[in-house]
PDB file of C-alpha atoms and ligand atoms in Angstrom:
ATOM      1  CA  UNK A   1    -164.756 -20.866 182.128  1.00  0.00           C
ATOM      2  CA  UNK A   2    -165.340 -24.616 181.018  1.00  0.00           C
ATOM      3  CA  UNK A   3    -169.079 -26.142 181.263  1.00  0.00           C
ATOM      4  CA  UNK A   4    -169.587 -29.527 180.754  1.00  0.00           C
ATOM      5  CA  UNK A   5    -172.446 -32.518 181.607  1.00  0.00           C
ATOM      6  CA  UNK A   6    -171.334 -35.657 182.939  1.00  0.00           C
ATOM      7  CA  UNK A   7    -174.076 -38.732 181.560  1.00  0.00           C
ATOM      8  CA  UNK A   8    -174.133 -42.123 182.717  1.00  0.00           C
ATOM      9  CA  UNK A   9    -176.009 -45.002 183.873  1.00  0.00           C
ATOM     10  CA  UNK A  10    -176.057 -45.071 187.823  1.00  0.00           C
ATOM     11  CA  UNK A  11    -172.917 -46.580 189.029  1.00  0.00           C
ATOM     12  CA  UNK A  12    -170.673 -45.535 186.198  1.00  0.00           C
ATOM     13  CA  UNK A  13    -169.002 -43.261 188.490  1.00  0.00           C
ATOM     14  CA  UNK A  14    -170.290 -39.958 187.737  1.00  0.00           C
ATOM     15  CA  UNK A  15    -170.290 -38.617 191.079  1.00  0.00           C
ATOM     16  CA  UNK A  16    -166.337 -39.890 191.507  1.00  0.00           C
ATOM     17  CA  UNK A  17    -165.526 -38.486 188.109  1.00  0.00           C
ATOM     18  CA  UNK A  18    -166.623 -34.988 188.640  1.00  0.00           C
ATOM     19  CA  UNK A  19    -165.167 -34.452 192.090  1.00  0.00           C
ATOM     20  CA  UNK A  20    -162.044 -35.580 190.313  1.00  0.00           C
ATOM     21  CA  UNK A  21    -162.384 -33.191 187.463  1.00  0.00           C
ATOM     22  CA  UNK A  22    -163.841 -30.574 189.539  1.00  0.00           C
ATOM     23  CA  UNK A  23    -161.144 -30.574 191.865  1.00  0.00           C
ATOM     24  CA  UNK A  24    -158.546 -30.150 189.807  1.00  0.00           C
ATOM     25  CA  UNK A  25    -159.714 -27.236 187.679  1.00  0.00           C
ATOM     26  CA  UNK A  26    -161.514 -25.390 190.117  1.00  0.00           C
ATOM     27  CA  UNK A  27    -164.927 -26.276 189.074  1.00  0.00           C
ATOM     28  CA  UNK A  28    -168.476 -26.492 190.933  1.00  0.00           C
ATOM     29  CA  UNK A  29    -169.563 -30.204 190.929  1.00  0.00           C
ATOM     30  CA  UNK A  30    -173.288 -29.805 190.743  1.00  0.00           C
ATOM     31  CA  UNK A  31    -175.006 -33.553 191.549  1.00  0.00           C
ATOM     32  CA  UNK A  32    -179.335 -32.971 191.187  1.00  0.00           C
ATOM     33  CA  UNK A  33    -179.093 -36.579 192.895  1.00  0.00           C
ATOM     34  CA  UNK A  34    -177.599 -34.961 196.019  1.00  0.00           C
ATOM     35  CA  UNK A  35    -179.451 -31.702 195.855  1.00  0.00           C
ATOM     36  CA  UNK A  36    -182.779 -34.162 196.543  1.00  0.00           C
ATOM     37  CA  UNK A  37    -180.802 -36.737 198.646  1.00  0.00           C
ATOM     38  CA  UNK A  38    -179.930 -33.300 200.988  1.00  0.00           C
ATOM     39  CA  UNK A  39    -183.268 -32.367 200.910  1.00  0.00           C
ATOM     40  CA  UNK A  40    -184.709 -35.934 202.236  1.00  0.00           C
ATOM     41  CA  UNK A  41    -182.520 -36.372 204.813  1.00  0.00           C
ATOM     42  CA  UNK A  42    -183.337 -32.555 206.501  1.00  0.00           C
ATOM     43  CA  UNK A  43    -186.881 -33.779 205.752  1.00  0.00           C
ATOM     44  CA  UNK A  44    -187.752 -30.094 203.922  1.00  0.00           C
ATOM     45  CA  UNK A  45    -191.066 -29.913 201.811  1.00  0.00           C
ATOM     46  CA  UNK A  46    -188.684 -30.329 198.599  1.00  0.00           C
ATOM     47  CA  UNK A  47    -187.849 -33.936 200.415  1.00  0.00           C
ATOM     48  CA  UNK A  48    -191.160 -35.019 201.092  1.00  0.00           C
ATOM     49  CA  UNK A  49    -192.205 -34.187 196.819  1.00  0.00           C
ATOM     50  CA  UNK A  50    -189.295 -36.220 196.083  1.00  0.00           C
ATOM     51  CA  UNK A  51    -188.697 -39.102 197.869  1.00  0.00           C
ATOM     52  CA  UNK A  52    -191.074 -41.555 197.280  1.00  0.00           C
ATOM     53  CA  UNK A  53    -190.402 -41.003 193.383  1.00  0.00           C
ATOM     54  CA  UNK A  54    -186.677 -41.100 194.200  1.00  0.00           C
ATOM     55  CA  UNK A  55    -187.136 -44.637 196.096  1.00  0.00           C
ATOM     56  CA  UNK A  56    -189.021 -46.178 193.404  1.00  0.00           C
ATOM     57  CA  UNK A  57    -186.395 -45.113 190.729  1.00  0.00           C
ATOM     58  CA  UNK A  58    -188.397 -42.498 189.080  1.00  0.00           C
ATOM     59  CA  UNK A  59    -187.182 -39.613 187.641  1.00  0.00           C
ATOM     60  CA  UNK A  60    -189.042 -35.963 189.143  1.00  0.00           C
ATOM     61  CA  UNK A  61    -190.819 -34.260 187.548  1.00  0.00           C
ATOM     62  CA  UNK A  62    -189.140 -32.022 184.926  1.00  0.00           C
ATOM     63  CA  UNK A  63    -190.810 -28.002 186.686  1.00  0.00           C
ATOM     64  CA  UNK A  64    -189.096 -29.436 189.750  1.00  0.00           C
ATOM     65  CA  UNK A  65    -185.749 -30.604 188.491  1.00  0.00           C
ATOM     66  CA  UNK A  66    -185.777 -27.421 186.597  1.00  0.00           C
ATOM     67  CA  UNK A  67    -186.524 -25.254 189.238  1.00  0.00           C
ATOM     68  CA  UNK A  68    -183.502 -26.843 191.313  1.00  0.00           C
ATOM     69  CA  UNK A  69    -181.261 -26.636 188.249  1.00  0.00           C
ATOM     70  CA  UNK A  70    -182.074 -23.180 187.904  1.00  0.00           C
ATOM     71  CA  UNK A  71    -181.508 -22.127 191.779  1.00  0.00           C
ATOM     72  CA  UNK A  72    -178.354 -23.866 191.673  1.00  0.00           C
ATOM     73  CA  UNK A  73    -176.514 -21.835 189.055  1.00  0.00           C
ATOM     74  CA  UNK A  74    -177.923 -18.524 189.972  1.00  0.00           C
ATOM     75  CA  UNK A  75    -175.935 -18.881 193.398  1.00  0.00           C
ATOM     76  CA  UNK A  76    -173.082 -18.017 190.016  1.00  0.00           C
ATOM     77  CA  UNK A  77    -170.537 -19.186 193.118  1.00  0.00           C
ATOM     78  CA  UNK A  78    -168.360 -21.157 189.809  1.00  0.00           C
ATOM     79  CA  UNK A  79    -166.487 -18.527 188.523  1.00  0.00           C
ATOM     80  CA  UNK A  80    -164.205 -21.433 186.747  1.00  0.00           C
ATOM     81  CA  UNK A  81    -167.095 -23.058 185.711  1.00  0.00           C
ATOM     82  CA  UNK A  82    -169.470 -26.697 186.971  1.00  0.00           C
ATOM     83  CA  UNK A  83    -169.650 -30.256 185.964  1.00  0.00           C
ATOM     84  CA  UNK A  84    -173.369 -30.901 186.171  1.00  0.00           C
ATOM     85  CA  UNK A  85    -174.655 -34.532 186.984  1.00  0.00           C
ATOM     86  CA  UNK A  86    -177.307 -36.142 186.487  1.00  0.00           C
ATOM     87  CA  UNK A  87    -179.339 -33.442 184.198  1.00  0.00           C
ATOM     88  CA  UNK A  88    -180.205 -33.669 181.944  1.00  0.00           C
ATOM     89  CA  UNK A  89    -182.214 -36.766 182.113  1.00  0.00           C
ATOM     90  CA  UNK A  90    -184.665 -36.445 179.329  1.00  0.00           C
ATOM     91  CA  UNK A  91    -185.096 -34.714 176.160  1.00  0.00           C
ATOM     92  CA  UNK A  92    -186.660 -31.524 177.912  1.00  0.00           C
ATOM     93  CA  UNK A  93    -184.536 -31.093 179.893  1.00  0.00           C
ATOM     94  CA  UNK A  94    -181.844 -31.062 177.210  1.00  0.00           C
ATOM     95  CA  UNK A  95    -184.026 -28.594 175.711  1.00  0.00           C
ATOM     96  CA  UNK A  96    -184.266 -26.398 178.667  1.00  0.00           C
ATOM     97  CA  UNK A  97    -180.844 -26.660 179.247  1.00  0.00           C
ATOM     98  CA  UNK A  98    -179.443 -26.100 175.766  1.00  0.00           C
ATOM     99  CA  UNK A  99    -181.336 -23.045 175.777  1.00  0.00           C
ATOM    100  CA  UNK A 100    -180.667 -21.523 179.203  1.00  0.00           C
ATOM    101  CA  UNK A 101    -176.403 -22.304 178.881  1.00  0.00           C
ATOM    102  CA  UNK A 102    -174.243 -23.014 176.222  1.00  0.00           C
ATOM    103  CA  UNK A 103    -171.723 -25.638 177.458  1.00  0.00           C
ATOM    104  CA  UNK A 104    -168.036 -27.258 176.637  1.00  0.00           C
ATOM    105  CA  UNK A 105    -168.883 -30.868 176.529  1.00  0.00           C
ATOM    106  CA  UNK A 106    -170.545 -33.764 177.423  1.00  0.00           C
ATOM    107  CA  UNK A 107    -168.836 -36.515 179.167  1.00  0.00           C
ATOM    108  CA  UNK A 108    -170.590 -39.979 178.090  1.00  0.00           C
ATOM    109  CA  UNK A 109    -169.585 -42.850 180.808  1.00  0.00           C
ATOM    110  CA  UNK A 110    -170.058 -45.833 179.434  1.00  0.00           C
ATOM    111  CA  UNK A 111    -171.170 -48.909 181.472  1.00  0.00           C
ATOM    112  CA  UNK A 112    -173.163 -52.430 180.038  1.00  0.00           C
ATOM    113  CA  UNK A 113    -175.764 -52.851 182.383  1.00  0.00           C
ATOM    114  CA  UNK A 114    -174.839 -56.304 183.930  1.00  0.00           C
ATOM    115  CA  UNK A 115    -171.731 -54.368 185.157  1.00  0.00           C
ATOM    116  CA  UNK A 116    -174.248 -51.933 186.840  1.00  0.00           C
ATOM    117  CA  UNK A 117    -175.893 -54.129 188.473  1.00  0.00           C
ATOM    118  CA  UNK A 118    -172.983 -55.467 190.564  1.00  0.00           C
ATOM    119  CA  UNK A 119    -171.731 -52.120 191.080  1.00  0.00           C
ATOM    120  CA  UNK A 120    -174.477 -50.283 192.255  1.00  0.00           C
ATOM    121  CA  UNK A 121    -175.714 -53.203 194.814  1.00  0.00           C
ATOM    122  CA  UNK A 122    -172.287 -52.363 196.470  1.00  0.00           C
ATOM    123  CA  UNK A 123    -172.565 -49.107 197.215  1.00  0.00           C
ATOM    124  CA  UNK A 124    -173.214 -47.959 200.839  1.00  0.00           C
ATOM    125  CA  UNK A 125    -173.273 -44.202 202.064  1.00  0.00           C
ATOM    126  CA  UNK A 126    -172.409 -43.182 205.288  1.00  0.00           C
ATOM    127  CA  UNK A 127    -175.619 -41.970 207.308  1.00  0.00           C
ATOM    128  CA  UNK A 128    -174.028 -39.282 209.279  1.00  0.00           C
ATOM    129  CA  UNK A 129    -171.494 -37.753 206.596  1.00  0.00           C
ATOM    130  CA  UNK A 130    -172.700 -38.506 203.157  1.00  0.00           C
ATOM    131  CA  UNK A 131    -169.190 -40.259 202.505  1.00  0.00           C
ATOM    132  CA  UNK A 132    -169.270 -42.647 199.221  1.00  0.00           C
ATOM    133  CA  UNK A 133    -168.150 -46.352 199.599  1.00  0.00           C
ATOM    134  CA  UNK A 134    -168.153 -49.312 197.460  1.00  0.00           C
ATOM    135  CA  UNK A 135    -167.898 -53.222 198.901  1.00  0.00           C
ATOM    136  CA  UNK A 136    -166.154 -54.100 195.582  1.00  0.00           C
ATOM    137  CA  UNK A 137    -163.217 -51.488 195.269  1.00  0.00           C
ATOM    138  CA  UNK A 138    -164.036 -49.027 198.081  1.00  0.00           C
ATOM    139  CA  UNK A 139    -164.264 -51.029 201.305  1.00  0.00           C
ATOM    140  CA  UNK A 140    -164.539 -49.230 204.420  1.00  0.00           C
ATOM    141  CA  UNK A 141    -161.491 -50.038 207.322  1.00  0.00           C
ATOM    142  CA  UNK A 142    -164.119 -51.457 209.989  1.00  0.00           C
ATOM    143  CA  UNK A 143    -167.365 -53.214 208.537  1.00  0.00           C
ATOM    144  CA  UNK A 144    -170.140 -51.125 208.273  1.00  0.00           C
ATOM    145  CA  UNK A 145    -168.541 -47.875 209.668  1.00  0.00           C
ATOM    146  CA  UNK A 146    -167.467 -44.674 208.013  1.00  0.00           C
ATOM    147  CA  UNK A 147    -163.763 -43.908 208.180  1.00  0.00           C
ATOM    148  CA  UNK A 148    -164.393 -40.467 208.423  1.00  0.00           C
ATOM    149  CA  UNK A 149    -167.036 -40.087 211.133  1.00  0.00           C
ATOM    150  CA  UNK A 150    -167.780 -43.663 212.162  1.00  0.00           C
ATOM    151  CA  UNK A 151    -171.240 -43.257 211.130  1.00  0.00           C
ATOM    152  CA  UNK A 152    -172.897 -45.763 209.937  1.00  0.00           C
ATOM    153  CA  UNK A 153    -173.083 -47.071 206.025  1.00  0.00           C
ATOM    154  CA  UNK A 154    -176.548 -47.665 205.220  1.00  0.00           C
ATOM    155  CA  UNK A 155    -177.487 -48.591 200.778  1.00  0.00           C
ATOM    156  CA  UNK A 156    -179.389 -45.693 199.301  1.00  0.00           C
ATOM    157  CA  UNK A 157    -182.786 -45.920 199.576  1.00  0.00           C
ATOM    158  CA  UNK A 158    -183.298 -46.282 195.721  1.00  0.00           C
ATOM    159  CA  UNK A 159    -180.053 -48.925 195.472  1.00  0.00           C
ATOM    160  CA  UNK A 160    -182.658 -52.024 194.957  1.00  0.00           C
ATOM    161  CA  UNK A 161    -182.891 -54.957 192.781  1.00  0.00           C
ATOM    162  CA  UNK A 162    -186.345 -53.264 191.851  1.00  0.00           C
ATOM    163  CA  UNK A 163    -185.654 -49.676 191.699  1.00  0.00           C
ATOM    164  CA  UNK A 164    -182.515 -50.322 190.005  1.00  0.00           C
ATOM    165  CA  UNK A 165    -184.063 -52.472 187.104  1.00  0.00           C
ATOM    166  CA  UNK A 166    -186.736 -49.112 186.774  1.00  0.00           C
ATOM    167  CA  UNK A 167    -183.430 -46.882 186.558  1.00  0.00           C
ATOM    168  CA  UNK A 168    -182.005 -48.543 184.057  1.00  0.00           C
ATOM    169  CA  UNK A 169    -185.151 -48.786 181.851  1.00  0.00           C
ATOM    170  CA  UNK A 170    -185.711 -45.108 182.177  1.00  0.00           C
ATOM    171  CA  UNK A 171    -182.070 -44.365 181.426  1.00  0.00           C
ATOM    172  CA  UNK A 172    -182.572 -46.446 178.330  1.00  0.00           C
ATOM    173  CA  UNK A 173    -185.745 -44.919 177.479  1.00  0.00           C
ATOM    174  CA  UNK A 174    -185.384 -41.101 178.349  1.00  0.00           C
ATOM    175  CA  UNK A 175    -181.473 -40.583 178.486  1.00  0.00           C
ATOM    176  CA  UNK A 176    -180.256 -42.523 175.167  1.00  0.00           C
ATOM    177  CA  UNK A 177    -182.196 -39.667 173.335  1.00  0.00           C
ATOM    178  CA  UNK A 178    -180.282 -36.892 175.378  1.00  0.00           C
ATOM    179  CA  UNK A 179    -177.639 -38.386 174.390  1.00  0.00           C
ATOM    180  CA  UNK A 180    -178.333 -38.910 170.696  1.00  0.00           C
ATOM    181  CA  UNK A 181    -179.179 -34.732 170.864  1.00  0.00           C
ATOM    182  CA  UNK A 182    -175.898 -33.696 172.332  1.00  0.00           C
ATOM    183  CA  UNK A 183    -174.138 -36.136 169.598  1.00  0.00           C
ATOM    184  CA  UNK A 184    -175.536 -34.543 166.919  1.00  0.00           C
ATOM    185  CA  UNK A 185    -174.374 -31.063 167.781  1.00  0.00           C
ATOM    186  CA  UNK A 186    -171.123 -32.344 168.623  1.00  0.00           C
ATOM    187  CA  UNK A 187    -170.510 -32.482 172.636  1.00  0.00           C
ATOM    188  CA  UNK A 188    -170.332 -35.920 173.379  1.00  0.00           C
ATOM    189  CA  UNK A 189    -167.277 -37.696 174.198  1.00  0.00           C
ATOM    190  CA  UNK A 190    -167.703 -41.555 175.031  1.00  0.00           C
ATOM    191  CA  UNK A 191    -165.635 -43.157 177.749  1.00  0.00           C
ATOM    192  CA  UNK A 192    -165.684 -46.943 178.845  1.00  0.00           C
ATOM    193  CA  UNK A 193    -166.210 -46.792 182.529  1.00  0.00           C
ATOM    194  CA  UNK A 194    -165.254 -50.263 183.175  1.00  0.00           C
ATOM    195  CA  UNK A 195    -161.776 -49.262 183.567  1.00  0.00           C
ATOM    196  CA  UNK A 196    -159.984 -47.983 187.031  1.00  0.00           C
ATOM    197  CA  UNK A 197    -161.083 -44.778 188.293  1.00  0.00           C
ATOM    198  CA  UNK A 198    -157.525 -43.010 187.571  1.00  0.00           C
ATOM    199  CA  UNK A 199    -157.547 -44.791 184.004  1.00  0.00           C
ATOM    200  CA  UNK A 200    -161.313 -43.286 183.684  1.00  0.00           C
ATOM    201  CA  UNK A 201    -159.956 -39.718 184.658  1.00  0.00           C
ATOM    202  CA  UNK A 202    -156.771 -39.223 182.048  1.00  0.00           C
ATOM    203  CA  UNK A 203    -159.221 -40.831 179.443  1.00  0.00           C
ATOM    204  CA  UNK A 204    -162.288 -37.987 180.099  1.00  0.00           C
ATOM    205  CA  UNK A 205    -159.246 -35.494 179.929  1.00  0.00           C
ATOM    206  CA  UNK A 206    -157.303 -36.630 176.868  1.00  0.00           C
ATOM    207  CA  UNK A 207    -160.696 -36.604 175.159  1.00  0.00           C
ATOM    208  CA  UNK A 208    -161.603 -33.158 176.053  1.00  0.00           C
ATOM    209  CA  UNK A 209    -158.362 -32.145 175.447  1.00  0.00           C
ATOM    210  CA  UNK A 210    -157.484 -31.145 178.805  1.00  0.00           C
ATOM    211  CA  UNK A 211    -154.038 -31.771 180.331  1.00  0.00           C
ATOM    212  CA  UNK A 212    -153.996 -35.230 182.448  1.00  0.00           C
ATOM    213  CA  UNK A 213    -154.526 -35.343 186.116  1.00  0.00           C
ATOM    214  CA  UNK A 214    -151.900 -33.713 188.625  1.00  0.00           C
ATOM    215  CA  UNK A 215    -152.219 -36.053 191.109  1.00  0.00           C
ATOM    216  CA  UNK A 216    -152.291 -39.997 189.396  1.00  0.00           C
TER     217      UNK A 216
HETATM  218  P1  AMP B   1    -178.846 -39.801 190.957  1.00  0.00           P
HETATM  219  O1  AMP B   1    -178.090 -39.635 192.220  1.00  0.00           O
HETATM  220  O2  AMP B   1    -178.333 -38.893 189.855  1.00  0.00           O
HETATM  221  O3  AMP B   1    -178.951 -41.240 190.520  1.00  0.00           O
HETATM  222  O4  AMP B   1    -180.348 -39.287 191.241  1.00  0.00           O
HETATM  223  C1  AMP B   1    -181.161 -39.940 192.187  1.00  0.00           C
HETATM  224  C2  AMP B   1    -182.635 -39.746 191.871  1.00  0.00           C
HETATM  225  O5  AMP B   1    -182.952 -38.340 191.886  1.00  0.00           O
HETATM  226  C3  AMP B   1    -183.076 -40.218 190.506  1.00  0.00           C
HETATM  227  O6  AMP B   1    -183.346 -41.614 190.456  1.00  0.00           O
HETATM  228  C4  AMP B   1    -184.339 -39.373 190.302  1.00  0.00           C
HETATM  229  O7  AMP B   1    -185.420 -39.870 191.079  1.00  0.00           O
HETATM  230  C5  AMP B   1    -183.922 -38.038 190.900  1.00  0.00           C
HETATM  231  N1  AMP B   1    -183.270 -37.186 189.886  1.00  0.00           N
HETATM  232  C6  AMP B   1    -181.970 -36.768 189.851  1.00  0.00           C
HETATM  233  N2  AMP B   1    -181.720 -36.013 188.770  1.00  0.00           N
HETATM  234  C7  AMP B   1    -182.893 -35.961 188.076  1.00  0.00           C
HETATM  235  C8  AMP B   1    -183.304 -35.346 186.856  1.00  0.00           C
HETATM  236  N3  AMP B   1    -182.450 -34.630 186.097  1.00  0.00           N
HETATM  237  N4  AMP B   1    -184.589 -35.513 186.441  1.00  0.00           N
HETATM  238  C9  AMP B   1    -185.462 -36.217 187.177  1.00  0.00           C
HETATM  239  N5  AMP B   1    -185.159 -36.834 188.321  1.00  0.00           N
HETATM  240  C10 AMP B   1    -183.884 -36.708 188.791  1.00  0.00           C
END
């Protein structure tokens, strides 16, 4: 059974990082981000809590995100074990989680912020599937269009010049001290994220000391 967190600034390829890891070793990739992005788009009462604070780049509030957190891994559907991302965000939340779990390790992507910036205005999400693209290094085949479905690729509602600038001064502010936690008992292994995703990948493994990717 192998636990571990996945931290990083938005656009530092968490979510593609996981899926990688997660795939491989037969883990649950648990994104919080997606749990709320679900519930928006099927417009539940969960949705309509978070989605104005999710547009504006705010984090939710912690009884929420814990509550979700909590639901989540009581489904117990990862026998193997779960990369969690994007919790925890603040030092509560550590707290909470530190408590509740006892984990592996914590995967630290690092990205400078300028690099952020033109990363995460190039994302684009496909409106009918939820597929992941990036105009810099994952273009779609036809403009605008999902290569899966053909839906449409819309930016995330929170992917703004605005919001974005708000993410990355809460990051700063609430996550560096998650991270400073974990690092003191240990967890934390730092990777640069600048490099290629595959490059990204065998360095998260070699760190944890987990054999390199099957596929390159
Ligand atoms: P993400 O996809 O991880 O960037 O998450 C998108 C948005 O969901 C964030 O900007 C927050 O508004 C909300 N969110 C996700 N995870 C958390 C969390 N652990 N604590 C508070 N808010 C969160």
């Amino acid at each position: 059974m192998r636990k571990y967190v996945i931290i990083g600034v938005q656009g530092s390829g968490k979510g593609t990082q996981s899926l990688l890891l997660a795939r491989d070793l037969d883990l649950v990739h648990i994104s919080v981000g997606d749990i709320f992005r679900w519930h928006v788009q099927h417009h539940t009462k969960l949705g309509a809590q978070v989605r104005r604070i999710m547009a504006a780049g705010k984090l939710v509030g912690d009884d929420l995100v814990e509550g979700v957190v909590r639901g989540r891994l009581e489904q117990h559907d990862w026998n193997f074990g779960f990369v969690i991302d994007g919790f925890p965000r603040n030092r509560r939340q550590a707290e909470f989680f530190l408590e509740s779990y006892d984990i592996d390790g914590v995967i630290h992507l690092d990205l400078p912020d300028t690099e952020v910036r033109r990363r995460v205005l190039a994302r684009r999400l496909c409106s009918g599937c939820g597929m992941d693209y990036n105009l810099i290094f994952d273009r779609p085949e036809a403009e605008g269009r999902c290569d899966v479905c053909g839906g449409e690729l819309v930016a995330r509602e929170d992917d703004t010049e605005e919001a974005l600038a708000e993410r990355l001064r809460t990051y700063h502010e609430k996550t560096d001290p998650v991270l400073e936690l974990f690092r003191r008992k240990e967890y934390v292994v730092t990777v640069d994220a600048r490099a290629d995703i595959g490059t990204v990948q065998r360095n998260l493994r070699r760190e944890l000391g987990l054999p390199p990717p099957e596929k390159p």
